[in-house]
Amino acid sequence: MGSEMEVPPTTAERLEILLKNEKGLRHPDSPDWFNREYNEKLKQSLIWAAPYDARFPQVRKQRQCFAYYVDFHRCQELMGADYKPCKFFKNVYKDICPGFWVEKWDELVEEGRMVGEVVDAKEIARRESFIRAYNRPYNLFDPFTWPYPEKGAACIGGISLIALHLNNLWYRKPFYYAIFPRLALVALGSTLGYLCGQVREHHYRTRDAVIEHYISLHPQDFDHLKDYNGRPFSQILLPWYPKRAQYTNGSTSEAKLLDERRRRMLERLNARHAAQSEAQVTAVKSEAHIGSVSSFDHLRARVNELLKSSDVHVDPSLLKELEDVLAVLPSGPQSRRFQEAYSELRARLQQQLIGAQKAPFSFSSKPLSKPKLISDVPSSLNEVNGGGANRVATSSKAVPCNSITVADKEGEFVKVIGKGGEDVLVVGLRSCRVSVQVSASAVHLKDVHDSTLVLAPVSSSVLIRNCSGLTLVAAAQQIRVHSSHNLRLHIAVRGAVVIEDCDGFLIAPYRVSNIVLDWTNDNWRKVQDFNWLSDDPDPHWCVTDESLWQMFDIDTCEPCSSH
């Protein structure tokens, strides 16, 4: 244990080293007292260094003694032999000065410059052990000399008697009121205090015995540390300095720490340089790939010309080229401009499919203009894959970029299948059956006539515009209908059903085979008609007779049973 520690030598030990290596000591009688170079050299050797002074209080005491000695020396030179130091100075000088200054004191006494006595080692040992328990003679009138059991019993008994006296004063009782039960309680408390004192005494005796036994077994572990008088630490019982990192065998030296920090910094710089080089190579490859897709300047001119024009028609092939460019174009201002142009053109393409989205509902009596019907949809968007639905990316606020579109069909059966979470757009259908078996985020219906749509539960809303003769089976957060006529709605909603400029609606509950909703309510009966604000029954819709309620099969879009 002792071999693992490197404790710096005490001031007394360093003074002994300097006695061997230096011609003169640093004291006022030395000719080098005012030599700045000599003083700086001593500072470098950490004789009076502040960090060491702060860590070890005994060094601070030595410096105080040194200051006292200097003051006395100068005062005697100024005032002569008549100068007599005060009693405080002599006591401090005798009691706490280090071994070196004790020797100087002896020299002063021999020379007759300072009359006094030096406290010998036995007296210092007696003073150090005097405050320890059982080393002072027992005195009945001095509680600090009592054993711990007596201290505990006297303390608890005294507190109990004072409490009883205060209780009598508060309740105005005589001192003999219930005196025997109270004395019994005082005796019980004193007994507990006596037992607590015995426990404390046993603990202290055991602790001291263990420490002294350890010191006797391993004195070398304590000889590395000296007290301010230069004695081995094993001769006195004082707190042991903990093991510190700066006193180890150089495992955490400053040089190694600097090397480790330098190595980590070089690793970070090399990694950053490699990442920058890789990014530059990727940018060069991306520019070469952009040149192979199409002429970059020609594509940018086409996009700018289309954005400046008022033409709503957008060629899907142009969007495909923009997608290829954005896939390889590095991030930067140019990439952001192409992304904005791509979003704008996507919004125009979406307008081609579903038209301009109507403003939110308002209590307005102004009739709504009929939106322009879609007569020509690009052929690249009419391709039917598997179930007759093709995916079209869009960036408009009404429909997110992952959407499924069914457009311009007549007399067909369409089955929509997907991963879930997409928006479904149904546009321009006549006499069709559509089975949406995907859990869509939202469903948009426009210009659907004489058709049947059976939907799996929709997470948000169903929007219907310009439809007639439609049978809709849907469960959603809300259902909104504009400018539609003669609809049969088999629905379930969490929120509300809102209609405007509509008539001929028959409402029934949502019933689909193999689909059970985890919520039930009667909101499907509460239709809000913005064209009917009277308290009278609304003539534009009615609830279907319960005998006519039907259950639909989502695979065939046909009724499978009646209620």
XYZ file of C-alpha atoms in Angstrom:
563
model
C 0.000 0.000 0.000
C 2.768 2.386 0.897
C 4.721 1.567 -2.263
C 1.808 2.681 -4.437
C 1.824 6.241 -3.074
C 4.098 9.131 -3.909
C 3.610 11.742 -1.228
C 5.741 14.891 -1.614
C 8.239 15.488 1.183
C 7.336 17.836 3.974
C 8.827 21.276 4.293
C 11.235 20.106 6.979
C 12.507 17.334 4.710
C 12.969 19.742 1.827
C 14.854 22.141 4.056
C 17.192 19.300 4.955
C 17.719 18.614 1.252
C 18.470 22.280 0.633
C 20.928 22.293 3.518
C 22.924 19.672 1.656
C 22.623 21.227 -1.814
C 22.569 24.979 -1.154
C 25.220 27.186 0.372
C 22.775 29.306 2.327
C 19.223 29.090 3.593
C 16.445 31.504 2.803
C 16.220 33.551 5.992
C 16.865 37.240 6.790
C 20.481 36.637 7.786
C 21.253 35.165 4.380
C 22.925 37.506 1.838
C 20.515 36.121 -0.789
C 17.444 37.341 1.074
C 16.702 40.134 -1.442
C 18.103 38.266 -4.447
C 15.208 38.038 -6.916
C 16.830 35.305 -9.006
C 17.451 33.215 -5.918
C 13.884 33.698 -4.736
C 12.470 32.648 -8.111
C 14.624 29.544 -8.002
C 13.201 28.670 -4.607
C 9.675 29.212 -5.915
C 10.334 26.704 -8.678
C 11.398 24.152 -6.089
C 7.946 24.599 -4.450
C 9.261 25.475 -0.997
C 6.574 28.119 -0.436
C 4.284 27.285 -3.393
C 0.663 28.298 -2.956
C -0.954 25.034 -4.222
C 1.038 22.970 -1.758
C 0.300 25.545 0.911
C -3.441 25.236 0.247
C -3.419 21.414 0.359
C -1.390 21.011 3.534
C -2.257 23.289 6.486
C 1.051 22.623 8.236
C 2.886 24.482 5.462
C 0.668 27.485 6.031
C 1.588 27.383 9.731
C 5.264 27.322 8.829
C 4.825 30.401 6.692
C 3.066 32.153 9.561
C 5.949 31.323 11.880
C 8.378 32.587 9.283
C 6.454 35.876 9.100
C 6.535 36.168 12.901
C 10.287 35.601 12.886
C 10.834 38.272 10.224
C 8.715 40.762 12.157
C 10.671 40.118 15.332
C 14.015 40.413 13.540
C 13.147 43.733 11.942
C 11.603 45.156 15.117
C 14.676 44.276 17.099
C 16.913 45.964 14.535
C 14.791 49.109 14.693
C 14.182 49.259 18.459
C 17.295 47.599 19.788
C 17.623 45.387 22.823
C 14.710 47.129 24.559
C 12.220 45.419 22.220
C 10.154 42.787 24.042
C 7.723 40.652 21.976
C 4.211 40.155 23.225
C 3.109 37.008 24.992
C 0.942 35.934 22.035
C 3.935 36.043 19.712
C 6.088 33.982 22.051
C 3.387 31.351 22.606
C 2.612 30.978 18.916
C 6.273 30.854 18.079
C 6.926 28.160 20.672
C 3.902 25.980 19.984
C 3.435 25.765 16.223
C 6.712 26.652 14.520
C 8.380 23.827 12.508
C 11.544 22.050 13.427
C 13.759 24.371 11.411
C 12.500 27.463 13.192
C 12.677 25.659 16.520
C 16.400 25.337 15.872
C 16.525 29.036 15.048
C 14.691 29.684 18.309
C 17.334 27.740 20.199
C 20.036 29.818 18.543
C 18.237 33.012 19.529
C 17.886 31.825 23.108
C 21.561 30.897 23.293
C 22.548 34.290 21.906
C 20.288 36.016 24.419
C 18.214 37.679 21.711
C 14.990 35.921 22.785
C 14.373 34.628 26.268
C 11.956 31.752 26.411
C 11.450 28.053 26.707
C 10.940 25.434 24.035
C 8.109 22.946 24.508
C 9.634 19.484 24.387
C 8.219 16.505 22.492
C 6.630 14.945 25.589
C 4.596 18.068 26.252
C 3.418 18.174 22.638
C 2.409 14.491 22.815
C 0.562 15.134 26.080
C -1.347 18.055 24.549
C -2.275 16.029 21.499
C -3.606 13.131 23.562
C -5.241 15.330 26.187
C -8.414 15.837 24.173
C -8.878 12.104 23.589
C -11.353 10.232 25.727
C -10.215 8.684 29.051
C -6.873 10.496 28.963
C -8.035 13.326 31.225
C -8.480 12.795 34.995
C -12.061 12.374 36.152
C -13.598 15.488 37.704
C -17.148 15.476 38.989
C -17.587 19.181 38.305
C -16.245 18.950 34.754
C -18.759 17.098 32.513
C -16.172 16.877 29.727
C -14.224 14.365 31.824
C -17.215 12.075 32.439
C -17.543 8.768 30.600
C -20.012 8.600 27.749
C -22.695 6.609 29.676
C -22.758 9.212 32.435
C -22.895 12.010 29.872
C -25.888 10.382 28.151
C -27.798 9.731 31.372
C -27.170 13.252 32.709
C -28.149 14.865 29.411
C -31.454 12.979 29.025
C -32.303 13.336 32.728
C -31.635 17.074 32.743
C -33.693 17.663 29.608
C -36.578 15.642 31.117
C -36.570 17.635 34.368
C -36.535 20.939 32.472
C -39.453 19.742 30.329
C -41.470 18.764 33.420
C -40.814 22.139 35.023
C -41.947 24.008 31.896
C -45.059 21.815 31.722
C -45.959 22.688 35.320
C -45.504 26.390 34.616
C -47.670 26.244 31.486
C -50.560 24.350 33.099
C -50.071 26.035 36.505
C -49.459 22.805 38.390
C -47.393 22.383 41.590
C -44.019 20.665 41.355
C -45.370 17.552 43.142
C -48.215 17.067 40.614
C -48.049 13.402 39.450
C -44.506 13.342 40.727
C -44.027 9.560 40.948
C -45.113 8.715 37.368
C -43.041 11.618 36.130
C -39.975 10.532 38.075
C -40.428 7.056 36.628
C -40.402 8.545 33.121
C -37.291 10.584 33.950
C -35.572 7.438 35.238
C -36.550 5.558 32.086
C -35.170 8.346 29.897
C -31.928 8.469 31.878
C -31.557 4.697 31.510
C -31.955 5.000 27.747
C -29.361 7.785 27.706
C -26.976 5.594 29.707
C -27.399 2.736 27.226
C -26.827 5.075 24.265
C -23.642 6.332 25.925
C -22.401 2.771 26.347
C -23.014 2.080 22.667
C -21.137 5.242 21.697
C -18.245 4.389 24.022
C -18.013 0.870 22.613
C -17.991 2.256 19.083
C -15.249 4.783 19.811
C -13.079 2.264 21.670
C -13.452 -0.263 18.857
C -12.608 2.344 16.235
C -9.494 3.533 18.074
C -8.352 -0.029 18.688
C -8.735 -0.965 15.035
C -6.828 2.116 13.842
C -4.018 1.679 16.350
C -3.745 -2.010 15.519
C -3.514 -1.210 11.813
C -0.843 1.424 12.466
C 1.140 -1.104 14.502
C 0.899 -3.674 11.706
C 1.697 -1.297 8.839
C 3.769 1.619 10.172
C 5.451 2.089 6.795
C 2.146 3.265 5.315
C 2.131 6.208 7.729
C 5.812 7.134 7.801
C 5.522 8.780 4.379
C 3.499 11.562 5.968
C 5.000 13.848 8.556
C 3.297 16.297 10.842
C 4.407 19.919 11.103
C 7.018 18.993 13.698
C 8.614 16.463 11.380
C 7.628 13.397 13.421
C 6.500 10.171 11.738
C 2.808 9.997 11.295
C 2.642 6.631 13.056
C 3.523 8.327 16.357
C 0.325 10.370 16.524
C -3.299 9.667 15.652
C -4.484 12.205 13.079
C -6.676 11.962 9.951
C -4.950 10.186 7.104
C -4.533 12.041 3.815
C -6.393 10.271 0.996
C -4.653 8.839 -2.016
C -4.649 11.390 -4.831
C -4.182 11.027 -8.561
C -1.309 13.505 -8.765
C 0.702 11.422 -6.274
C 0.576 8.153 -8.246
C 3.458 6.707 -10.222
C 2.944 8.934 -13.254
C 0.008 6.917 -14.671
C -2.037 10.099 -15.073
C 0.777 12.529 -15.658
C 0.193 15.702 -17.573
C 2.365 14.574 -20.487
C 0.312 11.442 -21.045
C -2.916 13.412 -20.813
C -1.650 15.852 -23.444
C -0.631 12.979 -25.727
C -4.060 11.404 -25.373
C -5.817 14.677 -26.178
C -3.565 15.240 -29.196
C -4.306 11.735 -30.482
C -8.085 12.214 -30.150
C -7.930 15.571 -31.935
C -5.958 14.052 -34.831
C -8.525 11.270 -35.139
C -11.382 13.793 -35.321
C -9.554 15.899 -37.932
C -8.769 12.854 -40.081
C -12.393 11.679 -39.926
C -13.636 15.157 -40.891
C -11.193 15.331 -43.825
C -12.296 11.897 -45.063
C -15.974 12.914 -44.881
C -15.309 16.125 -46.840
C -13.368 14.235 -49.520
C -16.174 11.701 -49.870
C -18.747 14.497 -50.185
C -16.715 16.159 -52.957
C -16.444 12.881 -54.888
C -20.195 12.329 -54.521
C -20.905 15.850 -55.792
C -18.739 15.273 -58.894
C -20.494 11.981 -59.638
C -23.892 13.632 -59.116
C -23.105 16.411 -61.595
C -22.010 13.840 -64.172
C -25.219 11.877 -63.615
C -27.322 15.022 -63.963
C -25.723 15.667 -67.347
C -26.694 12.155 -68.468
C -30.367 12.531 -67.448
C -31.020 15.656 -69.523
C -29.540 18.978 -70.341
C -29.472 20.765 -67.004
C -29.930 24.269 -68.394
C -32.666 23.136 -70.765
C -34.594 21.484 -67.918
C -34.311 24.578 -65.730
C -35.554 26.781 -68.587
C -38.556 24.496 -69.168
C -39.473 24.552 -65.485
C -39.174 28.348 -65.201
C -41.244 28.863 -68.346
C -43.981 26.554 -67.058
C -44.077 28.260 -63.660
C -44.374 31.729 -65.227
C -47.202 30.656 -67.554
C -50.826 30.397 -66.445
C -51.247 26.955 -68.004
C -52.487 24.445 -65.428
C -51.605 21.396 -67.520
C -48.425 19.654 -66.332
C -46.638 16.913 -68.234
C -45.895 13.996 -65.864
C -42.679 13.264 -67.779
C -41.343 16.647 -66.652
C -42.003 15.704 -63.029
C -40.185 12.423 -63.621
C -37.125 14.315 -64.848
C -37.276 16.600 -61.815
C -37.420 13.562 -59.527
C -34.296 12.129 -61.185
C -32.465 15.440 -60.794
C -33.440 15.850 -57.129
C -32.332 12.286 -56.400
C -28.708 13.063 -57.324
C -28.462 16.830 -56.831
C -26.404 17.806 -53.739
C -28.116 19.853 -51.048
C -27.841 23.596 -51.516
C -29.666 26.668 -52.833
C -30.066 25.148 -56.308
C -31.543 21.966 -54.849
C -34.019 23.984 -52.776
C -35.184 25.935 -55.854
C -35.784 22.713 -57.783
C -37.648 21.265 -54.784
C -39.959 24.301 -54.660
C -40.604 24.052 -58.405
C -41.297 20.333 -58.051
C -43.839 20.989 -55.266
C -45.597 23.672 -57.323
C -45.857 21.434 -60.385
C -47.137 18.568 -58.247
C -49.848 20.845 -56.897
C -50.880 21.723 -60.463
C -50.992 18.054 -61.394
C -53.206 17.402 -58.403
C -55.481 20.232 -59.540
C -55.840 18.435 -62.840
C -57.101 15.357 -61.001
C -59.472 16.688 -58.361
C -59.794 20.416 -59.169
C -59.329 23.286 -56.828
C -60.233 22.416 -53.250
C -63.227 24.289 -51.844
C -62.876 26.630 -48.863
C -64.057 25.427 -45.443
C -67.775 25.331 -44.664
C -69.448 28.644 -43.922
C -73.008 29.733 -43.361
C -73.335 31.410 -46.735
C -76.480 31.572 -48.852
C -74.504 32.282 -52.028
C -74.833 29.333 -54.432
C -71.618 27.594 -55.242
C -70.338 27.513 -58.791
C -70.034 24.069 -60.248
C -66.407 23.093 -60.595
C -64.997 22.272 -63.978
C -65.228 18.571 -64.788
C -62.110 16.722 -65.725
C -62.342 15.698 -69.376
C -58.754 14.808 -70.154
C -56.456 12.997 -67.752
C -52.927 12.170 -68.913
C -52.618 8.643 -70.222
C -49.648 7.939 -67.975
C -51.945 8.407 -64.955
C -54.696 6.054 -66.212
C -52.666 2.872 -66.096
C -54.289 0.271 -63.814
C -51.932 -2.003 -61.923
C -53.415 -5.223 -60.528
C -56.550 -3.877 -58.877
C -56.940 -0.894 -61.158
C -55.302 1.735 -58.941
C -52.086 3.556 -59.755
C -50.015 5.559 -57.302
C -49.506 9.270 -57.925
C -47.242 11.427 -55.736
C -48.509 14.864 -54.796
C -47.391 17.624 -52.487
C -50.587 19.630 -52.077
C -51.925 20.340 -48.628
C -55.204 18.553 -49.404
C -53.610 15.228 -50.287
C -50.218 13.990 -49.129
C -47.595 12.707 -51.522
C -48.434 9.007 -50.962
C -51.885 8.625 -52.565
C -53.824 6.036 -54.604
C -55.895 7.301 -57.538
C -58.776 5.625 -59.380
C -59.856 7.759 -62.355
C -62.126 7.666 -65.470
C -63.660 4.206 -65.380
C -67.058 2.882 -66.387
C -68.732 -0.430 -65.634
C -65.681 -1.921 -63.887
C -64.933 -3.541 -60.563
C -61.898 -1.986 -58.852
C -60.167 -3.337 -55.756
C -57.770 -0.961 -53.980
C -54.989 -2.588 -51.947
C -52.049 -0.840 -50.292
C -49.821 -0.652 -47.228
C -52.162 1.635 -45.286
C -52.056 5.303 -44.402
C -52.405 6.520 -48.010
C -55.046 8.893 -49.368
C -57.484 7.451 -51.933
C -58.729 9.634 -54.847
C -61.745 8.423 -56.827
C -62.487 10.646 -59.856
C -64.796 10.298 -62.860
C -66.402 6.876 -62.234
C -69.733 5.711 -63.630
C -71.565 2.445 -62.920
C -68.576 0.979 -61.081
C -67.967 -0.978 -57.897
C -64.944 0.025 -55.824
C -63.650 -1.983 -52.867
C -61.121 -0.029 -50.795
C -59.560 -2.676 -48.565
C -56.706 -0.440 -47.407
C -56.965 1.559 -44.179
C -56.823 4.944 -45.895
C -55.903 8.211 -44.252
C -58.556 10.135 -46.226
C -60.859 9.447 -49.200
C -61.768 12.018 -51.893
C -64.720 11.323 -54.223
C -65.527 13.538 -57.213
C -67.865 13.042 -60.188
C -68.832 9.502 -59.162
C -72.254 8.454 -60.490
C -74.404 5.324 -60.108
C -71.629 3.436 -58.323
C -71.068 1.505 -55.113
C -68.057 2.113 -52.854
C -67.296 -0.039 -49.802
C -64.472 1.332 -47.649
C -62.482 -0.087 -44.794
C -62.415 2.253 -41.768
C -60.830 5.613 -42.686
C -58.611 7.311 -40.112
C -59.562 10.936 -40.888
C -62.297 12.123 -43.300
C -64.282 11.323 -46.447
C -64.905 14.239 -48.871
C -67.596 13.910 -51.550
C -68.232 16.413 -54.360
C -70.559 16.406 -57.397
C -71.779 12.819 -57.016
C -75.183 11.241 -57.695
C -76.754 7.797 -57.397
C -73.873 6.753 -55.152
C -74.022 4.034 -52.510
C -71.249 4.684 -49.981
C -70.326 2.369 -47.108
C -67.756 4.165 -44.941
C -66.588 4.685 -41.344
C -64.491 7.792 -40.708
C -63.735 10.662 -38.372
C -66.084 12.907 -40.374
C -67.910 12.901 -43.718
C -68.410 16.074 -45.776
C -70.609 16.214 -48.881
C -70.936 19.056 -51.436
C -73.347 19.445 -54.353
C -74.447 15.802 -54.462
C -77.864 14.200 -54.951
C -79.623 10.883 -54.309
C -76.939 9.268 -52.179
C -77.375 6.195 -49.969
C -74.934 6.459 -47.092
C -74.173 3.503 -44.799
C -71.870 5.311 -42.426
C -70.316 5.575 -38.962
C -68.575 8.747 -37.773
C -66.773 9.851 -34.644
C -67.372 13.529 -35.368
C -70.177 14.739 -37.638
C -71.770 14.366 -41.069
C -71.898 17.729 -42.875
C -73.759 18.371 -46.146
C -74.224 21.475 -48.300
C -76.301 21.924 -51.482
C -77.428 18.291 -51.271
C -80.760 16.422 -51.292
C -82.242 12.938 -51.506
C -79.964 11.364 -48.888
C -80.821 8.059 -47.189
C -78.763 7.395 -44.036
C -78.103 3.951 -42.502
C -75.475 2.570 -40.095
C -72.135 1.148 -41.218
C -72.336 -2.647 -41.458
C -69.549 -4.586 -43.229
C -68.857 -8.292 -42.851
C -65.671 -9.244 -40.978
C -65.178 -5.620 -39.799
C -66.031 -4.642 -36.214
C -65.433 -1.084 -35.042
C -63.893 -0.482 -31.617
C -66.249 2.449 -31.018
C -70.007 3.004 -31.346
C -72.228 6.097 -31.250
C -75.303 7.634 -32.897
C -73.521 10.472 -34.691
C -74.465 8.980 -38.076
C -78.065 10.052 -37.330
C -77.045 13.687 -36.646
C -76.524 15.218 -40.070
C -75.657 18.931 -40.184
C -77.134 20.644 -43.255
C -75.746 24.112 -43.930
C -78.714 24.855 -46.205
C -81.311 24.097 -43.534
C -81.177 26.172 -40.348
C -84.813 25.760 -39.303
C -86.003 23.703 -36.348
C -88.338 21.759 -38.633
C -87.260 18.345 -39.980
C -84.731 18.604 -42.791
C -86.294 17.493 -46.121
C -82.886 16.882 -47.705
C -82.112 13.670 -45.810
C -83.757 10.990 -43.705
C -82.829 7.830 -41.814
C -83.540 4.594 -43.668
C -86.126 2.289 -42.134
C -84.463 -0.258 -39.889
C -85.897 -3.129 -41.898
C -83.918 -1.888 -44.923
C -80.524 -1.735 -43.200
C -78.027 -3.906 -45.076
C -74.657 -5.544 -44.469
C -72.111 -5.356 -47.288
C -69.306 -7.652 -48.349
C -66.117 -5.654 -48.896
C -64.754 -8.224 -51.366
C -67.720 -8.049 -53.769
C -69.275 -4.663 -52.876
C -72.671 -6.397 -52.756
C -75.200 -6.626 -49.914
C -74.832 -9.960 -48.155
C -77.802 -9.746 -45.757
C -80.503 -7.454 -44.393
C -81.319 -6.532 -40.815
